[in-house]
Short mmCIF file of N, CA and C in Angstrom, two decimals:
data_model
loop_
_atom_site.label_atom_id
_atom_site.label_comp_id
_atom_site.label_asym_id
_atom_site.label_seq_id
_atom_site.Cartn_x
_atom_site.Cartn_y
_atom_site.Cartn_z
N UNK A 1 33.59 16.00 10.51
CA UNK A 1 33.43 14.72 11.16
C UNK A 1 32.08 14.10 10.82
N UNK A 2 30.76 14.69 11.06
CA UNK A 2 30.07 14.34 10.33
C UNK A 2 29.49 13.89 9.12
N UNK A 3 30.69 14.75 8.20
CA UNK A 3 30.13 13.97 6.84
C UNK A 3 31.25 12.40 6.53
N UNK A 4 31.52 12.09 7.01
CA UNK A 4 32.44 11.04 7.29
C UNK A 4 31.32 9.84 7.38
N UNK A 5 30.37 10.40 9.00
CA UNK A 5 29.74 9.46 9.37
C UNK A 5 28.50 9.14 8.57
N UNK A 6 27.92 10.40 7.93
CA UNK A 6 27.24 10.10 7.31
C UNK A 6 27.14 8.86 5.64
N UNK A 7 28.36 8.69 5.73
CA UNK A 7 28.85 7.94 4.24
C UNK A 7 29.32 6.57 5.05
N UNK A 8 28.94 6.12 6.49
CA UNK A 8 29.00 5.45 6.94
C UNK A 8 28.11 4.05 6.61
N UNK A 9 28.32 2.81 6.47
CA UNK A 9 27.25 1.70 6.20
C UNK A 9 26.40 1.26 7.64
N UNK A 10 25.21 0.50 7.46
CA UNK A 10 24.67 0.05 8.47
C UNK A 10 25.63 -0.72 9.28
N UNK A 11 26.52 -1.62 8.69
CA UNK A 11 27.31 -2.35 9.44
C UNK A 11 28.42 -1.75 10.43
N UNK A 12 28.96 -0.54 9.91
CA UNK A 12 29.49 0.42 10.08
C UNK A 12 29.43 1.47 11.56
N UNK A 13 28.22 1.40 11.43
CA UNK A 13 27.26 2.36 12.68
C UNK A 13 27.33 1.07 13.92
N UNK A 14 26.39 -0.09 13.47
CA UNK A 14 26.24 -1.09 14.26
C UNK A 14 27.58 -1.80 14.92
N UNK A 15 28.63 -1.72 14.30
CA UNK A 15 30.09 -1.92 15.04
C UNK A 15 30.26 -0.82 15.77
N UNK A 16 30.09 0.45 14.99
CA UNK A 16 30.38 1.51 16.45
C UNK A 16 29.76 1.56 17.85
N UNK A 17 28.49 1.61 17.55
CA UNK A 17 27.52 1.08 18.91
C UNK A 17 28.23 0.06 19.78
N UNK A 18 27.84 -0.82 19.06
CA UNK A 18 28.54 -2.10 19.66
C UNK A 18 30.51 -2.02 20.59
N UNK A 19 30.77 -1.19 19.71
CA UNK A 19 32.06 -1.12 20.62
C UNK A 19 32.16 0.12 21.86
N UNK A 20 31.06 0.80 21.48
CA UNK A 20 31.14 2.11 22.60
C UNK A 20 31.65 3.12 22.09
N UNK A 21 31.74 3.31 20.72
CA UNK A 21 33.00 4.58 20.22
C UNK A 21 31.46 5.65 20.73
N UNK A 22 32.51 6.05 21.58
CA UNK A 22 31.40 7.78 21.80
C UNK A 22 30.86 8.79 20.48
N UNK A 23 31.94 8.88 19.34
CA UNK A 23 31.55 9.47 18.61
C UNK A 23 30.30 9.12 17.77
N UNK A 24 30.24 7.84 17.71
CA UNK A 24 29.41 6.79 16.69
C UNK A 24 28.03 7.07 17.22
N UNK A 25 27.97 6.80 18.87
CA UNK A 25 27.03 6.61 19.57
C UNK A 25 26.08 8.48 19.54
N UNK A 26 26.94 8.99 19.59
CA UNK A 26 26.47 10.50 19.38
C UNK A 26 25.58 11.21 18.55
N UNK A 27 26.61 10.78 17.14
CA UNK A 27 26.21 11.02 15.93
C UNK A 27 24.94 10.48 15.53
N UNK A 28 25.10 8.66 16.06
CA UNK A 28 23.49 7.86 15.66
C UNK A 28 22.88 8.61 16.41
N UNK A 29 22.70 8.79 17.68
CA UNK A 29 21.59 9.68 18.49
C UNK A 29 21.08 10.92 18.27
N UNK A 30 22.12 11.63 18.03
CA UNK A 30 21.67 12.97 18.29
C UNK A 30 21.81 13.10 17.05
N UNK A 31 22.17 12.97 15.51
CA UNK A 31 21.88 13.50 14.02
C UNK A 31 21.51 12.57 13.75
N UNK A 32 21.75 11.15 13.68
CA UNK A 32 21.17 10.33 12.57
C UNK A 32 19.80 10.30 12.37
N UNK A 33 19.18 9.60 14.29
CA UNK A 33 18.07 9.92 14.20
C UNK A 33 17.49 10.85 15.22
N UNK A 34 17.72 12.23 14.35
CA UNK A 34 16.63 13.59 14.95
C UNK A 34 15.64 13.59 14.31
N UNK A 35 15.55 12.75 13.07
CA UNK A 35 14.63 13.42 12.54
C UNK A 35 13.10 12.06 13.05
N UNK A 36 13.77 10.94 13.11
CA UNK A 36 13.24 10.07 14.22
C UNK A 36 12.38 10.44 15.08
N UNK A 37 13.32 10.76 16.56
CA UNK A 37 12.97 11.48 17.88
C UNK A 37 11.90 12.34 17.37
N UNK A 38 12.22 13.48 16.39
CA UNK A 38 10.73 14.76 16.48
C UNK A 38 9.55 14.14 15.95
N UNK A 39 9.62 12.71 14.94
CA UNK A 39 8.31 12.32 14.62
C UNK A 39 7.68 11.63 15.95
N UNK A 40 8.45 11.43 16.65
CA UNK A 40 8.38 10.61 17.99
C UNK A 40 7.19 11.30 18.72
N UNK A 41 8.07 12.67 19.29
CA UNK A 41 7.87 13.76 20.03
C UNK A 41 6.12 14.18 19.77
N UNK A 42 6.02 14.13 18.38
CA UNK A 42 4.69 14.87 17.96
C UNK A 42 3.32 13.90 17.42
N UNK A 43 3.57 12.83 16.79
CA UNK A 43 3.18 11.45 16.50
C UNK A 43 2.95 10.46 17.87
N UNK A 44 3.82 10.42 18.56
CA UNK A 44 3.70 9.43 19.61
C UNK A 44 3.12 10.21 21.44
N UNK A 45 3.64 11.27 21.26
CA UNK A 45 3.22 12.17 22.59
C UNK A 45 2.95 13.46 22.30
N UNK A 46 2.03 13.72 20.48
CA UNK A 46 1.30 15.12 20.81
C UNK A 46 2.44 16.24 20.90
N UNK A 47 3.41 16.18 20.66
CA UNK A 47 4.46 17.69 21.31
C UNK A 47 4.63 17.44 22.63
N UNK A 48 4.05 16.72 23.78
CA UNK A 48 4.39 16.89 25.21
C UNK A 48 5.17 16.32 25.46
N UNK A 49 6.49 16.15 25.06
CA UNK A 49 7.85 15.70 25.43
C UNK A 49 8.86 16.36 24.63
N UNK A 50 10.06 16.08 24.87
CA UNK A 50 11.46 16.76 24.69
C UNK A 50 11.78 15.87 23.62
N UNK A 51 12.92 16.76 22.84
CA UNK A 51 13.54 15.72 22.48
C UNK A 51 15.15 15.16 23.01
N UNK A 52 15.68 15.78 24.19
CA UNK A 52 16.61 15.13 24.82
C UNK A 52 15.47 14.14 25.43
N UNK A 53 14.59 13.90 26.15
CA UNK A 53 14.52 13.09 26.90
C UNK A 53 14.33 12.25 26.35
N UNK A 54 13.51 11.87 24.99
CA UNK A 54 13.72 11.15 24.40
C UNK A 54 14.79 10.26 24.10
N UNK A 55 15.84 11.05 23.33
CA UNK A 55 17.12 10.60 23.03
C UNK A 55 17.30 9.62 24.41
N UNK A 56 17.77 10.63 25.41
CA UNK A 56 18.48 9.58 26.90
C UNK A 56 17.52 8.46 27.22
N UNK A 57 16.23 8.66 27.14
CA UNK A 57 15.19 7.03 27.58
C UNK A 57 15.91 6.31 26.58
N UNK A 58 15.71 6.98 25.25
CA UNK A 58 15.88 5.32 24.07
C UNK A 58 17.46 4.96 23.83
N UNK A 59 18.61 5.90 24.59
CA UNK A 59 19.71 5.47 24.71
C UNK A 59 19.73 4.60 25.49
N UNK A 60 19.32 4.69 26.16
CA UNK A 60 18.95 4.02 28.37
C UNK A 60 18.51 2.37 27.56
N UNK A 61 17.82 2.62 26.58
CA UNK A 61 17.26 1.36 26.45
C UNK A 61 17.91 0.52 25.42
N UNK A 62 18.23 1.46 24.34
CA UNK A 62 18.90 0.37 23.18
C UNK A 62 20.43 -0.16 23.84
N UNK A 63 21.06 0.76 24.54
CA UNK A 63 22.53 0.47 25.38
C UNK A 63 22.26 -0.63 26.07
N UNK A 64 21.24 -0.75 26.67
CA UNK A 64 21.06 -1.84 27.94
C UNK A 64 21.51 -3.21 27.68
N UNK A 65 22.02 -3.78 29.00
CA UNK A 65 22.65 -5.37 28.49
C UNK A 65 23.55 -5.18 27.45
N UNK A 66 24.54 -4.71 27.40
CA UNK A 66 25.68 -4.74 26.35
C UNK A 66 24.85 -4.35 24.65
N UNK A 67 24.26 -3.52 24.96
CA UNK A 67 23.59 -3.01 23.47
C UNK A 67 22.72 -4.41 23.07
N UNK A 68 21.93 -5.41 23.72
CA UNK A 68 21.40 -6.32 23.73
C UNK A 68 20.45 -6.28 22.09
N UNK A 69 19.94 -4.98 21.58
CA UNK A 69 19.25 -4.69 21.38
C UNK A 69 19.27 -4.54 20.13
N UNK A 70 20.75 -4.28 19.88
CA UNK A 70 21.61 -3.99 18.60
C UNK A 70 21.71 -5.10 18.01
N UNK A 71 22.68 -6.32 19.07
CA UNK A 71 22.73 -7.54 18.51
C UNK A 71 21.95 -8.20 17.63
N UNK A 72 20.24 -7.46 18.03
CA UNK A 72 19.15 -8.64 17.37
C UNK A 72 19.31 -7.74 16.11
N UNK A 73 19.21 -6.94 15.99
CA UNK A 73 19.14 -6.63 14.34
C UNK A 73 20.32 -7.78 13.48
N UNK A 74 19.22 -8.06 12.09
CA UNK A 74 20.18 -8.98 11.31
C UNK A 74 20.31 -8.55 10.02
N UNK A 75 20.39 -7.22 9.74
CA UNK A 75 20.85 -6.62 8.51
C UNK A 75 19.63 -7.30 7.29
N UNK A 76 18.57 -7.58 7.91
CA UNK A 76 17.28 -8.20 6.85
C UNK A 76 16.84 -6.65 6.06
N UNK A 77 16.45 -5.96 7.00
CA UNK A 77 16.09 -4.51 6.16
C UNK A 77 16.96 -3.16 6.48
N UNK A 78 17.05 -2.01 6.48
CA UNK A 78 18.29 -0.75 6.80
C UNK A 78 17.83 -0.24 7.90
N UNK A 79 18.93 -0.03 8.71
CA UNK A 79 19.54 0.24 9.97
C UNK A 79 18.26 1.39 10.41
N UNK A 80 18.24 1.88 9.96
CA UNK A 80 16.83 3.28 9.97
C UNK A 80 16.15 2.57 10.29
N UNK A 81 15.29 1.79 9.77
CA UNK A 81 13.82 1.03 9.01
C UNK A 81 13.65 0.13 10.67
N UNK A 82 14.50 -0.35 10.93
CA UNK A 82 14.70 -1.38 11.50
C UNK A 82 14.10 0.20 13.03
N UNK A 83 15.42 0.42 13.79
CA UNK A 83 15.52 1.21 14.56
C UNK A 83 14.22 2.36 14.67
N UNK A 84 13.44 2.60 13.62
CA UNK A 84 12.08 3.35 13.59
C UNK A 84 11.31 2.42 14.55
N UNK A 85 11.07 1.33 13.65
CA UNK A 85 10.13 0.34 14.11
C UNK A 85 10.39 0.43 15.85
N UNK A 86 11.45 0.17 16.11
CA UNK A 86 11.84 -0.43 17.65
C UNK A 86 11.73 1.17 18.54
N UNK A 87 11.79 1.98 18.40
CA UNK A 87 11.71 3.54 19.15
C UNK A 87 10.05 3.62 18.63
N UNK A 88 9.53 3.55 17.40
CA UNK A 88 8.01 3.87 18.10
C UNK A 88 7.44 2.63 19.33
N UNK A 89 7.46 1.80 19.05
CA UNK A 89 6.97 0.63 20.08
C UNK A 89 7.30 0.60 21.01
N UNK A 90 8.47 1.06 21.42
CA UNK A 90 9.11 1.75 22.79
C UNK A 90 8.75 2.57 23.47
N UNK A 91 8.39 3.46 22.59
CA UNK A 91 7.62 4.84 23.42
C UNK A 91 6.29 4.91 23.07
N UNK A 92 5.50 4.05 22.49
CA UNK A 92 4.36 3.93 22.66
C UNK A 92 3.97 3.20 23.90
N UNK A 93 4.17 2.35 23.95
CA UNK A 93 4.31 1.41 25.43
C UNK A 93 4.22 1.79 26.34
N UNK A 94 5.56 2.80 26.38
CA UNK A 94 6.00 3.55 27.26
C UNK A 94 4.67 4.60 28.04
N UNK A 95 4.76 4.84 26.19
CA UNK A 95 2.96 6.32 27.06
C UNK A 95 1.79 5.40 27.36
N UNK A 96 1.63 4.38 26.94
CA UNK A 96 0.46 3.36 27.43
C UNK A 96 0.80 3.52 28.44
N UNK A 97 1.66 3.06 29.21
CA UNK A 97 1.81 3.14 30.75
C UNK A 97 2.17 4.06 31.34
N UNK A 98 2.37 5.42 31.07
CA UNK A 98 1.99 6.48 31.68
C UNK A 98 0.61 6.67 31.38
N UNK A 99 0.25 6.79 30.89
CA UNK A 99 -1.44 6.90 30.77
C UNK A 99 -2.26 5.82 31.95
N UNK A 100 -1.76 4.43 31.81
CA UNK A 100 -2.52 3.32 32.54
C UNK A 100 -2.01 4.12 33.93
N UNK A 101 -0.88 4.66 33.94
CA UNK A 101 -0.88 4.80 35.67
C UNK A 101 -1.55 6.32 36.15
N UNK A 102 -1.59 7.35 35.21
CA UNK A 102 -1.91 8.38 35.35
C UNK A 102 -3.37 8.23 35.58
N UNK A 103 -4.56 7.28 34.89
CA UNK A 103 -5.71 6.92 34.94
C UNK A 103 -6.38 6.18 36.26
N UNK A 104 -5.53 5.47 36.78
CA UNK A 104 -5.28 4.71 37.77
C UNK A 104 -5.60 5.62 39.01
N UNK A 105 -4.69 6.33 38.80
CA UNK A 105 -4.66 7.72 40.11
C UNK A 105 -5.74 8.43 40.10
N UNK A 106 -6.42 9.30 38.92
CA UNK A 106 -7.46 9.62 39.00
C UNK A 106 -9.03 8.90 38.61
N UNK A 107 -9.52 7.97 39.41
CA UNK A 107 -10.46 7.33 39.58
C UNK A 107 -11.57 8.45 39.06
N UNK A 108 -11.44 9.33 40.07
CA UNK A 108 -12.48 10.31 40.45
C UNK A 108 -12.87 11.51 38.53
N UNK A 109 -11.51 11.54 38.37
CA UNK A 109 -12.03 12.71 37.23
C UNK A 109 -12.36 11.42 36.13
N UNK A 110 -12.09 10.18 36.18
CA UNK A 110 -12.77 9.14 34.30
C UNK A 110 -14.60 9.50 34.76
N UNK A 111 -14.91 9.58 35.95
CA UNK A 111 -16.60 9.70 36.50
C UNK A 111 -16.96 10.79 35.53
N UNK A 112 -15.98 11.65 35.40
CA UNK A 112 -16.48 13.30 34.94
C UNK A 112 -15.96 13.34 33.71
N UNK A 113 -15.28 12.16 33.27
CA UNK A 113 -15.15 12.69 31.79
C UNK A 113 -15.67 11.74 30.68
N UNK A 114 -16.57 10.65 31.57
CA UNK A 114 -17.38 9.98 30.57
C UNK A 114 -17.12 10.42 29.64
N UNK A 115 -17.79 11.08 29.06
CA UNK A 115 -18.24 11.65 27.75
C UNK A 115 -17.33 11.57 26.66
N UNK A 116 -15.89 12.18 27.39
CA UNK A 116 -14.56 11.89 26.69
C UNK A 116 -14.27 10.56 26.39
N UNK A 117 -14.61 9.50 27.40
CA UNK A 117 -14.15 8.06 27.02
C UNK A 117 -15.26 7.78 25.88
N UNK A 118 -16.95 8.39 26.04
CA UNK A 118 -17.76 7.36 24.62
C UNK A 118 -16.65 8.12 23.96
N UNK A 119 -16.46 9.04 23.27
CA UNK A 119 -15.85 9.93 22.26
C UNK A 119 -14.94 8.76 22.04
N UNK A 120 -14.19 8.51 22.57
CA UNK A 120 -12.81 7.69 22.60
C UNK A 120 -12.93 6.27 21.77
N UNK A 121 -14.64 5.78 22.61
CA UNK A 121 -15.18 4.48 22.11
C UNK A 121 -15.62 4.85 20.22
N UNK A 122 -15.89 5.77 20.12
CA UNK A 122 -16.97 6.48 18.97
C UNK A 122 -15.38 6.57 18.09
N UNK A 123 -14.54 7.35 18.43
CA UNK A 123 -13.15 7.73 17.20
C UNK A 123 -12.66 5.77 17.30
N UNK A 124 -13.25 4.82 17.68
CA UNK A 124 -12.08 3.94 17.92
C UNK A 124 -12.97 3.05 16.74
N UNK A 125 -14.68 3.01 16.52
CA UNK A 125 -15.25 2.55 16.46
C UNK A 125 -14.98 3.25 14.57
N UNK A 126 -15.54 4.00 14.46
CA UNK A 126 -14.86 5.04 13.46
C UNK A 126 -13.32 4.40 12.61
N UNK A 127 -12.20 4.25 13.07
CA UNK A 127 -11.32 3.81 12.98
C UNK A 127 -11.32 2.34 12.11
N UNK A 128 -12.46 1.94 12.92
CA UNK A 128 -12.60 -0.02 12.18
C UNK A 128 -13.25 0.52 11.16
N UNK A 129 -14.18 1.15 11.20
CA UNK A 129 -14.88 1.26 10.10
C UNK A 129 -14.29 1.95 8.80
N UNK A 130 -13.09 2.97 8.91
CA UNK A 130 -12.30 3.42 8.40
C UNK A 130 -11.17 2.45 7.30
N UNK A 131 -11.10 1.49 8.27
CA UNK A 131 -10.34 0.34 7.94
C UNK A 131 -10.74 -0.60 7.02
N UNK A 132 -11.88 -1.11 7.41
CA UNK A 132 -12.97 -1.67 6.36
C UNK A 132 -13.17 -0.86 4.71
N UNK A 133 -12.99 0.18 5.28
CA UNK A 133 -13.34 1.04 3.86
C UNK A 133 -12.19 0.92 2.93
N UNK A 134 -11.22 0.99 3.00
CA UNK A 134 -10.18 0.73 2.62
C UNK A 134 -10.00 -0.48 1.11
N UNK A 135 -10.20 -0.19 0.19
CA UNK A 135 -10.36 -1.46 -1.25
C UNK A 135 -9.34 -2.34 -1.16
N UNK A 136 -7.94 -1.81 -0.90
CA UNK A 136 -7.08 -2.85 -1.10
C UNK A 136 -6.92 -3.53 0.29
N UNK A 137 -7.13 -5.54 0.08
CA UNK A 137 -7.12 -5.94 1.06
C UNK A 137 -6.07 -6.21 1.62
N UNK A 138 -4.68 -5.81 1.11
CA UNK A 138 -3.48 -6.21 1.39
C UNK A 138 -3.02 -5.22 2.64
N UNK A 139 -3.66 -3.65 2.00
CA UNK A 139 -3.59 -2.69 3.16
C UNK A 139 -4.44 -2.92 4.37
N UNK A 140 -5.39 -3.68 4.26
CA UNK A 140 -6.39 -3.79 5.40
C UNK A 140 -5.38 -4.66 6.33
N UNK A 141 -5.53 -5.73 5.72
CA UNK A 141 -4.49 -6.79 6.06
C UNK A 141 -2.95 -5.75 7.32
N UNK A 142 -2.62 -5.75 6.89
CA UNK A 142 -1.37 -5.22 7.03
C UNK A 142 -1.21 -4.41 7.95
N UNK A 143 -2.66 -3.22 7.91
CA UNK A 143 -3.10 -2.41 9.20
C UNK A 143 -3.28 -3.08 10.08
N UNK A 144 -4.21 -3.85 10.27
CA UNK A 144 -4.87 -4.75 11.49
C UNK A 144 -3.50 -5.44 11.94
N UNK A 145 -3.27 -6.08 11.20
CA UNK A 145 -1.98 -7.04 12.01
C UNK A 145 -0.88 -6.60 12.39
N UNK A 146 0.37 -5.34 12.07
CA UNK A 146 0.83 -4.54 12.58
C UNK A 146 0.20 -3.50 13.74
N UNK A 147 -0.83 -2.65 13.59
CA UNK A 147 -1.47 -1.98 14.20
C UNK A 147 -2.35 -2.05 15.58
N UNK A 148 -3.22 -3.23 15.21
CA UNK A 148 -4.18 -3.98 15.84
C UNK A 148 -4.05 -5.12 16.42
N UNK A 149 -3.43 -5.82 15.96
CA UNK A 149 -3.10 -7.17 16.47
C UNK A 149 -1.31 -6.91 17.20
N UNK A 150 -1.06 -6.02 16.80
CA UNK A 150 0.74 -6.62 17.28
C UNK A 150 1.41 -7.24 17.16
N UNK A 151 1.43 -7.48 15.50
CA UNK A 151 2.24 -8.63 15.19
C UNK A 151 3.30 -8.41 15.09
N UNK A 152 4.79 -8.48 15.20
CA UNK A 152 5.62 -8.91 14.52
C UNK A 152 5.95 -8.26 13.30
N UNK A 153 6.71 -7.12 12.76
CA UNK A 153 6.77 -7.12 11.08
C UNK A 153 7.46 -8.10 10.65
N UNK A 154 8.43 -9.18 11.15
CA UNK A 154 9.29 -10.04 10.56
C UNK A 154 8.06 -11.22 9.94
N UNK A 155 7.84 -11.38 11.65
CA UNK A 155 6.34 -12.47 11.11
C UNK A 155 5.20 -12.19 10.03
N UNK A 156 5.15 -11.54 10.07
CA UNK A 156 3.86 -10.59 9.11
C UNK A 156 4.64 -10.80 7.41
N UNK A 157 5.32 -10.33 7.55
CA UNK A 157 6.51 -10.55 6.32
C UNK A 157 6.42 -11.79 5.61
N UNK A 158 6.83 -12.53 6.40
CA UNK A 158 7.02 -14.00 6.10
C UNK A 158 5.88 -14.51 5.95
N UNK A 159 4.79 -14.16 7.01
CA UNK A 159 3.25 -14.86 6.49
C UNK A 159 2.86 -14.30 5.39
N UNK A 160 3.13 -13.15 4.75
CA UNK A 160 2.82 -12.72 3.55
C UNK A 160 3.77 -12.61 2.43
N UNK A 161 5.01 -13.67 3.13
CA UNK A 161 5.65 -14.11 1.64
C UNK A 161 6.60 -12.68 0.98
N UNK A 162 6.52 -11.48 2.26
CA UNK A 162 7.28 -10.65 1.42
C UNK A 162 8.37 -10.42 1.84
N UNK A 163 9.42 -9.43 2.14
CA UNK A 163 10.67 -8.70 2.59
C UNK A 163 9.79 -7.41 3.59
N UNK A 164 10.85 -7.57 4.68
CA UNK A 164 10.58 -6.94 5.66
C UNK A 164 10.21 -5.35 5.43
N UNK A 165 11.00 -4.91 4.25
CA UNK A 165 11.13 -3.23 3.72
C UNK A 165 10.45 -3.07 3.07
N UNK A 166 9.75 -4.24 2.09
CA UNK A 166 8.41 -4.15 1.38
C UNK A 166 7.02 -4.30 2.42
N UNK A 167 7.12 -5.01 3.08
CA UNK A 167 5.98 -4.58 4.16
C UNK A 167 6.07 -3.30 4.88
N UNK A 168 7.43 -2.45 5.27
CA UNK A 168 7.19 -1.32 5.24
C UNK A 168 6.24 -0.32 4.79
N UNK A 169 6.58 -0.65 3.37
CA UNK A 169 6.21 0.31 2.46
C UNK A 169 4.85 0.04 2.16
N UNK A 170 4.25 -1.24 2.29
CA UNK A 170 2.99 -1.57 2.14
C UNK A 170 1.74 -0.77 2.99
N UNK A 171 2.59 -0.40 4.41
CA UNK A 171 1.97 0.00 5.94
C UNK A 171 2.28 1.52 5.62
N UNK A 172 3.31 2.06 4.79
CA UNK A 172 3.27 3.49 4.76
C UNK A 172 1.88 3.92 3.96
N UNK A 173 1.88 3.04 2.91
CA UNK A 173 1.08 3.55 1.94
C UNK A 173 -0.37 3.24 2.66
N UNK A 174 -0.55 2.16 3.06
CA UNK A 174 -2.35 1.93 4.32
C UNK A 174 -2.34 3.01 5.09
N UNK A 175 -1.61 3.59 5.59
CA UNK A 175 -1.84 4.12 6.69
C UNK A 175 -2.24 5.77 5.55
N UNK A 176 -1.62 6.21 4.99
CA UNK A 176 -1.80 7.19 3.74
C UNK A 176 -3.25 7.12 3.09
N UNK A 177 -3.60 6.28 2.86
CA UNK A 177 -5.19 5.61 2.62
C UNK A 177 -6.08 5.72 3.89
N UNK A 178 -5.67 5.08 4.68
CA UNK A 178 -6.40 5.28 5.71
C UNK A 178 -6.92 6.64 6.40
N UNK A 179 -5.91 7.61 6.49
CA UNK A 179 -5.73 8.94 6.97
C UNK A 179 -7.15 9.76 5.78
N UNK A 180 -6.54 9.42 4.36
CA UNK A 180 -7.55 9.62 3.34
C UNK A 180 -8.97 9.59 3.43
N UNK A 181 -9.27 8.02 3.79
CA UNK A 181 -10.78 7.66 4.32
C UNK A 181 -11.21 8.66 5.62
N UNK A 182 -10.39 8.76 6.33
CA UNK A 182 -10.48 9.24 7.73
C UNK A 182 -11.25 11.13 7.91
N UNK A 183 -9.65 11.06 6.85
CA UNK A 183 -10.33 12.86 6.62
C UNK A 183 -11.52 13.01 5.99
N UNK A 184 -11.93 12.35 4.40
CA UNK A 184 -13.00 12.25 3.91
C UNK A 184 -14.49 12.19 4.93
N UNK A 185 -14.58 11.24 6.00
CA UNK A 185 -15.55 10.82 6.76
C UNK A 185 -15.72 12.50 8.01
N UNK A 186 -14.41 12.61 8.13
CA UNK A 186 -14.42 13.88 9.34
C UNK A 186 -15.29 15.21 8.16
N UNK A 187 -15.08 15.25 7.10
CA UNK A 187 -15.67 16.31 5.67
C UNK A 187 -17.46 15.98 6.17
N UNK A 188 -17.32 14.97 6.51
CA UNK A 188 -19.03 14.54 6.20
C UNK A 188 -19.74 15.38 7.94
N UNK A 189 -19.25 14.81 8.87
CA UNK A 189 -19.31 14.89 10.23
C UNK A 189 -19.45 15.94 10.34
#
């Protein structure tokens, strides 16, 4: 049954969703993207989450309103590409606001962990400067405004005149550079 689905098209998957076939909905979740969810899991929350719970939040959410969520995809870049984008920003968010509320509650221990927040100010500060270092300005570009600013990849795309899957690939490769500069500077430290 699986290899069926796997020889499946984007359009293919996105009608199954869309109609509720349980099997469709399964398969996208739990095989298509596992390999998704674990970059999720370890990239977005460190290892401190599951990967069912994952799965059921971002089911909970892409299902919602008649698969509301599905609809907006317009077959501009692949069903993956697309669906990455929308599950990290989801659960980044998501841990922003467990964090904003978890911080919230303890008033008393941010007093005692100063030190941890300059650190925080110092890796963030580090980071720009990281960014700056960076030769190609297309990658600079591209970091900041995806990353930093919150733009839009559609918008970002279009202000830079490219295809949505080529700005992908533009942000895989910055961020690859970036990590580069990053480690280099931590060598010095």
């Amino acid at each position: 049954m699986s290899m069926t689905y796997d020889l499946y098209t984007d359009k293919q998957l996105v009608n199954g969703l869309l109609s509720n076939d349980k099997p469709t909905i399964e398969y996208f979740f739990c095989k298509k993207c596992s390999n998704l969810f674990s970059y999720i899991v370890y990239s977005v929350y460190g290892g401190m989450a599951t990967l069912n719970e994952l799965v059921n939040e971002f089911y909970l959410y892409i299902a919602a309103d008649n698969w509301i969520k599905v609809r907006q995809f317009d077959f501009r870049s692949k069903l993956m590409t697309w669906i990455g984008v929308v599950a990290v920003r989801f659960f980044q968010k998501k841990r922003d606001v467990l964090i904003e509320n978890n911080s919230s509650e303890a008033q008393i221990e941010q007093t005692k962990n100063f030190d941890s927040y300059s650190m925080t100010i110092d890796k963030t500060i580090d980071v720009r400067q990281a960014i700056n270092q960076i030769p190609n300005q297309r990658y600079r570009k591209v970091i900041e405004r995806l990353d930093i600013h919150d733009v839009a990849p559609e918008e970002l795309a279009t202000e830079m005149g490219i295809t949505v899957d080529n700005l992908y690939n533009i942000h895989r490769r910055a961020l690859l550079q970036l990590k580069l500069i990053m480690t280099r500077k931590e060598d010095y430290v």
